[in-house]
Coordinates of C-alpha atoms in Angstrom, one line a residue:
M1 CA -170.6 -9.4 -44.7
Q2 CA -171.8 -5.7 -45.9
L3 CA -171.8 -5.8 -49.7
T4 CA -173.1 -3.1 -52.0
Q5 CA -175.3 -3.6 -54.7
Q6 CA -175.7 -0.8 -57.7
I7 CA -179.3 -1.0 -60.0
K8 CA -180.5 1.3 -62.5
I9 CA -183.7 3.5 -62.1
R10 CA -186.1 5.7 -64.2
A11 CA -186.9 8.8 -62.1
S12 CA -190.3 10.2 -63.2
P13 CA -190.2 13.7 -64.7
A14 CA -192.1 14.8 -61.0
Q15 CA -189.2 12.8 -59.1
E16 CA -186.7 14.0 -61.1
L17 CA -187.8 17.3 -60.2
V18 CA -187.7 16.5 -56.2
L19 CA -184.4 15.0 -56.5
Q20 CA -182.4 17.9 -58.0
A21 CA -184.0 20.4 -55.9
L22 CA -182.9 18.1 -52.6
S23 CA -179.8 17.4 -54.5
E24 CA -179.1 21.0 -54.6
R25 CA -179.4 21.5 -50.8
C26 CA -177.1 19.2 -50.2
R27 CA -174.6 21.1 -53.1
L28 CA -175.0 24.3 -50.9
I29 CA -174.9 22.6 -47.4
Y30 CA -171.3 21.1 -48.7
N31 CA -169.9 24.2 -50.4
F32 CA -171.2 26.8 -47.3
A33 CA -169.3 24.6 -44.8
L34 CA -166.5 24.7 -47.6
R35 CA -166.1 28.3 -47.2
E36 CA -166.5 28.2 -43.7
R37 CA -163.5 26.1 -42.9
K38 CA -161.1 27.9 -45.9
E39 CA -162.5 31.4 -43.6
A40 CA -161.5 29.6 -40.5
F41 CA -158.2 28.4 -41.7
E42 CA -157.0 32.1 -43.0
Q43 CA -158.6 34.0 -40.3
N44 CA -156.4 31.1 -38.0
I45 CA -160.3 30.5 -35.9
K46 CA -160.0 27.7 -34.6
G47 CA -162.7 25.0 -33.5
I48 CA -164.8 24.7 -36.9
N49 CA -165.4 21.0 -37.8
Y50 CA -167.5 18.3 -38.1
I51 CA -169.4 17.8 -35.1
K52 CA -169.5 22.1 -34.7
Q53 CA -171.3 22.3 -38.4
Q54 CA -173.7 19.1 -37.2
N55 CA -174.7 21.1 -34.6
D56 CA -175.6 24.3 -36.9
L57 CA -178.0 22.4 -39.0
P58 CA -180.6 22.5 -37.0
Q59 CA -179.8 27.0 -36.3
L60 CA -180.1 26.8 -40.5
K61 CA -182.9 25.0 -40.8
N62 CA -184.7 27.4 -39.1
K63 CA -183.8 30.5 -40.8
F64 CA -184.0 28.5 -44.4
P65 CA -187.1 26.0 -44.1
E66 CA -186.2 25.0 -47.5
Y67 CA -183.4 22.8 -45.9
S68 CA -185.7 21.3 -43.9
W69 CA -187.2 19.2 -47.2
V70 CA -183.7 16.8 -47.3
Y71 CA -183.6 14.4 -44.2
S72 CA -181.9 15.2 -41.5
K73 CA -179.2 12.1 -41.9
V74 CA -178.4 13.0 -45.6
L75 CA -177.5 16.6 -44.7
Q76 CA -175.6 15.4 -41.6
Y77 CA -173.7 12.8 -43.9
T78 CA -172.9 15.1 -46.7
L79 CA -170.9 17.6 -43.8
R80 CA -169.7 14.1 -43.4
T81 CA -168.4 13.3 -46.3
L82 CA -166.6 16.5 -46.6
D83 CA -165.1 16.2 -43.6
A84 CA -163.8 13.0 -45.0
D85 CA -162.7 14.7 -47.9
F86 CA -160.1 17.3 -45.7
K87 CA -158.7 14.1 -43.6
S88 CA -157.6 12.7 -47.3
F89 CA -156.0 15.6 -48.4
F90 CA -154.0 16.0 -45.1
A91 CA -153.3 12.5 -44.7
L92 CA -152.0 12.6 -48.3
N93 CA -150.2 16.0 -48.1
K94 CA -148.3 14.1 -45.2
K95 CA -147.1 11.4 -47.3
G96 CA -146.1 14.2 -49.4
D97 CA -147.7 13.9 -52.7
K98 CA -147.7 16.3 -54.5
N99 CA -150.8 15.6 -56.4
A100 CA -152.6 16.2 -53.3
K101 CA -155.5 18.7 -53.9
P102 CA -158.1 20.6 -50.8
P103 CA -161.7 19.7 -51.2
K104 CA -163.4 22.7 -54.4
F105 CA -166.7 24.1 -54.6
K106 CA -169.6 22.1 -56.5
G107 CA -170.7 23.6 -59.5
K108 CA -174.4 24.5 -60.0
K109 CA -174.5 21.1 -62.7
F110 CA -173.2 18.6 -59.8
F111 CA -175.6 16.2 -58.6
T112 CA -174.9 15.5 -54.9
T113 CA -175.0 11.7 -54.0
M114 CA -177.5 11.7 -51.3
V115 CA -176.4 9.0 -48.3
H116 CA -179.6 7.6 -46.4
N117 CA -177.8 5.7 -44.2
Q118 CA -179.8 3.4 -41.8
S119 CA -183.1 5.1 -42.1
G120 CA -185.1 7.6 -44.2
F121 CA -185.9 4.7 -46.1
K122 CA -188.5 2.0 -46.9
A123 CA -188.3 -0.8 -48.4
G124 CA -191.2 -4.0 -50.0
N125 CA -191.3 -6.5 -52.7
G126 CA -190.2 -5.3 -55.3
W127 CA -189.9 -1.4 -54.9
L128 CA -187.9 0.7 -52.6
E129 CA -188.9 4.5 -51.1
L130 CA -187.1 7.3 -50.2
S131 CA -188.5 10.0 -47.1
H132 CA -188.4 13.6 -47.5
K133 CA -190.4 16.8 -47.1
H134 CA -190.7 18.7 -50.5
Q135 CA -193.2 20.9 -51.2
H136 CA -194.8 18.8 -54.1
K137 CA -195.0 15.6 -52.1
T138 CA -194.0 13.6 -54.4
K139 CA -193.4 10.2 -53.5
L140 CA -189.5 9.4 -54.4
R141 CA -190.5 5.2 -55.0
F142 CA -188.5 3.5 -56.9
I143 CA -189.4 -0.1 -58.5
I144 CA -186.2 -2.7 -57.8
P145 CA -186.1 -6.2 -60.3
K146 CA -187.4 -9.2 -58.4
K147 CA -184.3 -10.7 -59.1
F148 CA -182.3 -8.1 -56.3
A149 CA -183.5 -9.7 -52.7
F150 CA -182.1 -7.8 -49.6
S151 CA -182.6 -9.5 -45.9
K152 CA -181.5 -6.3 -44.4
I153 CA -180.4 -2.7 -46.3
Y154 CA -178.0 -1.0 -44.3
Q155 CA -177.4 1.9 -46.5
V156 CA -179.3 3.6 -49.7
S157 CA -177.2 6.5 -51.9
I158 CA -179.0 8.0 -55.0
Y159 CA -176.6 8.9 -57.3
K160 CA -176.5 10.9 -61.0
K161 CA -174.1 9.4 -64.2
Y162 CA -174.3 10.0 -67.3
D163 CA -178.2 11.6 -67.2
E164 CA -179.1 8.5 -65.8
Y165 CA -180.3 7.6 -61.8
F166 CA -178.8 4.9 -59.5
L167 CA -179.6 3.1 -56.3
S168 CA -176.3 2.4 -54.5
I169 CA -177.6 -0.6 -51.9
C170 CA -175.6 -1.7 -49.0
Y171 CA -176.6 -4.9 -47.3
N172 CA -175.8 -7.8 -45.4
K173 CA -175.0 -11.8 -47.0
S174 CA -174.3 -14.3 -44.4
E175 CA -170.7 -15.5 -45.5
Q176 CA -169.3 -18.9 -44.7
A177 CA -166.3 -19.8 -41.8
F178 CA -163.2 -19.8 -42.9
Q179 CA -161.0 -23.5 -43.0
D180 CA -157.5 -23.9 -42.9
N181 CA -156.6 -26.8 -45.2
Q182 CA -153.1 -26.3 -45.6
Q183 CA -153.2 -25.5 -49.1
Y184 CA -151.7 -21.9 -50.8
Q185 CA -152.0 -20.6 -53.8
A186 CA -150.2 -17.5 -54.3
F187 CA -151.2 -15.1 -57.4
D188 CA -148.8 -12.2 -59.2
L189 CA -151.3 -9.8 -60.3
G190 CA -150.2 -8.2 -63.5
I191 CA -151.0 -6.0 -66.2
I192 CA -151.0 -9.1 -69.2
K193 CA -151.7 -12.2 -67.0
Q194 CA -152.5 -13.7 -63.7
T195 CA -150.0 -16.5 -63.2
A196 CA -150.4 -18.5 -59.6
V197 CA -148.6 -20.8 -58.5
N198 CA -149.4 -23.5 -55.5
L199 CA -147.8 -26.1 -52.9
H200 CA -147.6 -28.5 -55.7
G201 CA -145.3 -26.3 -57.9
K202 CA -148.1 -26.3 -60.4
F203 CA -148.3 -23.4 -61.9
R204 CA -151.8 -21.6 -63.9
E205 CA -152.1 -18.4 -65.8
F206 CA -155.0 -16.3 -66.7
A207 CA -154.8 -13.6 -69.3
N208 CA -156.3 -10.3 -69.1
Q209 CA -159.1 -8.7 -71.2
R210 CA -157.9 -5.6 -73.2
P211 CA -161.1 -4.2 -74.0
D212 CA -158.9 -1.0 -74.0
K213 CA -157.6 -0.9 -77.4
Y214 CA -160.6 -1.9 -78.8
W215 CA -162.0 1.4 -78.3
Q216 CA -158.9 3.7 -77.8
K217 CA -159.4 4.3 -81.7
P218 CA -162.8 5.3 -81.7
T219 CA -162.7 7.6 -78.3
E220 CA -159.4 9.1 -79.1
E221 CA -161.1 10.2 -82.5
L222 CA -164.6 10.9 -80.8
Q223 CA -162.5 13.5 -78.0
S224 CA -160.5 15.4 -81.4
R225 CA -164.0 15.9 -83.1
R226 CA -165.4 17.6 -80.3
D227 CA -162.4 19.8 -79.5
H228 CA -162.8 21.0 -82.6
C229 CA -166.1 22.2 -82.0
R230 CA -167.5 25.0 -80.1
K231 CA -167.7 24.4 -76.7
F232 CA -171.3 23.7 -75.4
S233 CA -172.9 24.1 -79.0
R234 CA -175.1 21.4 -80.2
K235 CA -172.3 19.3 -81.7
W236 CA -170.3 19.6 -79.2
H237 CA -173.3 18.1 -76.8
L238 CA -174.0 15.3 -79.3
L239 CA -170.4 14.5 -79.8
D240 CA -169.2 14.7 -75.6
G241 CA -172.6 12.3 -75.5
I242 CA -171.5 9.7 -77.9
H243 CA -167.9 10.1 -76.1
N244 CA -168.8 9.2 -72.4
K245 CA -171.2 6.5 -74.0
C246 CA -168.0 4.5 -75.1
K247 CA -166.5 5.3 -71.8
T248 CA -169.6 3.7 -70.2
K249 CA -169.0 0.3 -72.1
L250 CA -165.7 -0.1 -71.9
A251 CA -165.7 0.6 -67.9
S252 CA -168.2 -1.9 -67.7
Q253 CA -166.6 -4.3 -69.7
Q254 CA -163.6 -4.0 -67.7
K255 CA -165.8 -4.4 -64.5
D256 CA -167.7 -7.1 -66.2
F257 CA -164.5 -9.4 -66.8
Q258 CA -163.0 -9.0 -63.2
H259 CA -165.8 -10.0 -62.0
K260 CA -165.9 -13.3 -64.6
L261 CA -162.2 -13.6 -63.7
S262 CA -162.3 -13.8 -59.8
R263 CA -165.1 -15.9 -59.5
K264 CA -163.4 -17.9 -61.7
I265 CA -160.4 -17.4 -59.9
I266 CA -162.1 -18.2 -56.4
D267 CA -163.6 -21.8 -57.6
S268 CA -160.9 -23.0 -59.8
T269 CA -158.6 -22.9 -56.9
K270 CA -158.8 -25.9 -53.9
A271 CA -156.2 -24.0 -51.9
N272 CA -158.5 -22.2 -48.7
T273 CA -155.1 -19.6 -48.3
I274 CA -154.6 -16.7 -51.4
I275 CA -152.0 -14.6 -51.3
I276 CA -151.6 -11.8 -53.5
G277 CA -149.0 -9.3 -53.5
E278 CA -149.5 -5.1 -52.9
L279 CA -149.6 -3.4 -56.1
S280 CA -149.5 0.2 -56.4
P281 CA -150.1 1.6 -59.8
K282 CA -149.8 5.0 -59.0
Q283 CA -146.3 4.6 -57.5
M284 CA -145.3 2.7 -60.8
C285 CA -146.7 5.1 -63.3
K286 CA -144.3 7.4 -61.7
T287 CA -141.5 5.5 -62.3
G288 CA -139.4 6.0 -65.6
K289 CA -140.0 8.9 -68.6
H290 CA -141.5 8.9 -71.8
K291 CA -143.0 5.7 -71.5
K292 CA -147.1 6.1 -72.5
G293 CA -148.2 2.8 -73.6
L294 CA -146.9 1.6 -69.9
H295 CA -148.6 4.0 -68.8
R296 CA -152.1 3.7 -70.3
A297 CA -151.7 0.1 -70.0
L298 CA -151.5 0.6 -66.2
Q299 CA -154.3 2.5 -65.7
N300 CA -156.7 1.4 -68.6
T301 CA -156.6 -2.4 -67.8
G302 CA -159.2 -1.7 -64.7
N303 CA -158.7 -1.1 -61.6
I304 CA -156.2 -3.4 -59.6
G305 CA -157.7 -2.2 -56.5
R306 CA -160.9 -3.6 -57.1
M307 CA -160.0 -6.6 -58.7
I308 CA -158.6 -7.4 -55.0
G309 CA -161.8 -6.3 -53.7
F310 CA -164.1 -8.8 -56.0
L311 CA -161.0 -11.7 -54.9
T312 CA -161.4 -10.8 -51.3
Y313 CA -165.2 -10.2 -50.8
K314 CA -166.0 -13.6 -53.0
A315 CA -162.8 -15.6 -50.8
K316 CA -165.1 -14.7 -47.8
L317 CA -168.2 -16.0 -49.4
A318 CA -166.9 -19.5 -49.8
G319 CA -165.1 -20.0 -47.1
K320 CA -161.5 -18.7 -47.9
R321 CA -159.4 -16.0 -47.6
I322 CA -157.2 -13.9 -49.4
V323 CA -153.9 -12.8 -47.0
E324 CA -152.0 -9.6 -49.0
I325 CA -147.9 -9.3 -48.8
S326 CA -145.2 -7.5 -50.0
E327 CA -144.5 -7.8 -53.1
R328 CA -141.2 -5.9 -53.2
G329 CA -138.4 -7.3 -55.0
T330 CA -139.9 -10.9 -55.9
S331 CA -139.6 -9.4 -59.1
K332 CA -135.8 -8.2 -59.3
R333 CA -134.8 -11.3 -57.0
C334 CA -134.2 -14.9 -58.2
C335 CA -136.1 -17.7 -57.0
T336 CA -133.0 -20.0 -57.4
C337 CA -129.9 -18.2 -55.7
G338 CA -131.6 -15.4 -54.3
K339 CA -129.7 -12.4 -56.6
E340 CA -130.9 -9.5 -57.6
Q341 CA -131.2 -8.0 -61.0
D342 CA -132.8 -4.6 -62.7
M343 CA -136.4 -5.7 -64.1
P344 CA -138.1 -3.7 -66.1
L345 CA -141.3 -4.0 -66.8
E346 CA -140.8 -4.5 -70.7
K347 CA -138.4 -7.5 -69.5
R348 CA -140.6 -10.6 -69.7
E349 CA -138.3 -13.3 -68.5
Y350 CA -135.9 -14.0 -66.1
L351 CA -132.5 -14.4 -67.4
C352 CA -129.6 -15.0 -64.1
D353 CA -125.8 -15.8 -64.0
C354 CA -126.4 -19.4 -61.8
G355 CA -128.6 -20.5 -65.2
N356 CA -132.1 -20.1 -64.3
R357 CA -134.1 -18.8 -67.2
I358 CA -137.9 -18.5 -65.9
D359 CA -141.0 -15.5 -67.1
R360 CA -140.8 -13.1 -65.0
D361 CA -144.4 -13.5 -63.5
R362 CA -143.8 -17.1 -62.5
N363 CA -141.1 -15.9 -60.9
S364 CA -142.7 -13.4 -58.7
A365 CA -145.1 -16.0 -58.2
I366 CA -142.9 -18.1 -56.4
N367 CA -140.8 -15.5 -54.2
I368 CA -144.4 -13.9 -53.4
M369 CA -145.4 -18.2 -51.8
L370 CA -142.0 -18.0 -50.4
R371 CA -142.3 -15.4 -48.8
Y372 CA -145.3 -15.9 -47.1
L373 CA -144.1 -19.3 -46.0
S374 CA -140.9 -18.1 -44.2
Q375 CA -142.5 -15.2 -42.7
N376 CA -145.3 -17.3 -40.9
G377 CA -143.1 -19.9 -39.7
L378 CA -144.4 -22.4 -41.7
W379 CA -141.5 -25.0 -42.6
T380 CA -143.2 -28.1 -43.8
S381 CA -144.5 -26.1 -46.3
Y382 CA -142.1 -24.5 -47.6
W383 CA -140.2 -27.1 -47.8
Q384 CA -142.6 -29.3 -49.5
F385 CA -143.2 -26.4 -52.6
A386 CA -139.0 -26.2 -52.3
S387 CA -138.8 -30.0 -53.2
N388 CA -142.0 -29.6 -55.7
L389 CA -140.3 -26.8 -57.5
R390 CA -137.1 -29.3 -57.9
Q391 CA -139.0 -32.1 -59.8
T392 CA -139.9 -29.2 -62.6
G393 CA -136.3 -28.2 -62.6
L394 CA -136.0 -25.7 -60.4
T395 CA -133.3 -25.4 -57.7
I396 CA -135.2 -24.0 -55.0
V397 CA -132.6 -23.2 -51.6
S398 CA -133.8 -25.5 -48.7
H399 CA -133.1 -22.3 -46.5
S400 CA -135.4 -19.1 -46.3
Q401 CA -134.5 -15.4 -48.3
E402 CA -136.8 -13.7 -46.1
A403 CA -136.3 -11.8 -43.2
L404 CA -139.3 -12.3 -40.6
T405 CA -139.6 -8.7 -40.5
S406 CA -142.0 -8.1 -43.6
K407 CA -145.9 -7.5 -42.7
C408 CA -148.5 -9.0 -44.2
Q409 CA -152.3 -8.3 -43.9
T410 CA -155.0 -10.8 -44.1
F411 CA -158.4 -10.0 -45.3

């Protein structure tokens, strides 16, 4: 199993000079390739793609020797990044996303991430060195903390964020084999809390931390003060730096909480199969108007997709699996009678004409569990789950409310 570890490094002035020179060559390669593609599109010239531009690199190095400073695979990966940017734009545009925009030229102050894929780096006991042929001959050797021990490294990337340098190391880590213990637990991932239900009909809730509520006021005040300063003045740079630090601390706290919460979820459940619903915060923000507070909560409580990624890889390491299924209609459908009603996000309790009164997140978690069991033909577990819920006072029908047409995805 491949995992990625980010490590903060300290570069000397000489190393920083070399890194800036190498990054500038990658930036120019990206911009030149982008201009070539745009001109080919305007003039209706075909055949300008990643393969063609990659094959032109040796000729470019002969004409401009300074591009030989950069390791060959780093330049190739820069072109591959441009190709991936175009493919992403075309895919989003095909789906009708009006916010999709084509790749743009990188400015002079942009530090291009340099990716060393499978080669171009050397690792030792507590250090890692990147290859280059810059004329200064300065070694790009960086100290790695002893707590990080990598058995096999596949890829090393170096990037810059808020005037600090980081290494992103992709390495191999062994995982346990999955064993189905016939135990299942369904999760409804939300903004306020994560709600879980198992086959025994027992619920468990994990509240989400909201560090964004603490950082919202100081960041808005700093942004307001900065916007009243002359742009790029000394005071503007001072306030901008403090504002960036506040945003960085907020992001770090959210990521740290998601790491701890995902570890707690995986370790606390006896079920080896964990079912979660697919969520699209982007689409949730598009529905409804004049809900600024709701949109802020959706975007500022941490990336839900990142949370699913944390759950997925930690489950694999523990010998478990994450199954992601469509949760379309699970909040609107009554878990007792199957009728549907509109459930805006601010409505936290589900009230049905059949007499069912339940928390909306618990109702959704039950429907996710019923949907998974019925779609996969696990009728023994389905009836066991329905029977256990009846003992808690919920009257669950003994037949499936779900058609076997929806798809589920296993990770």
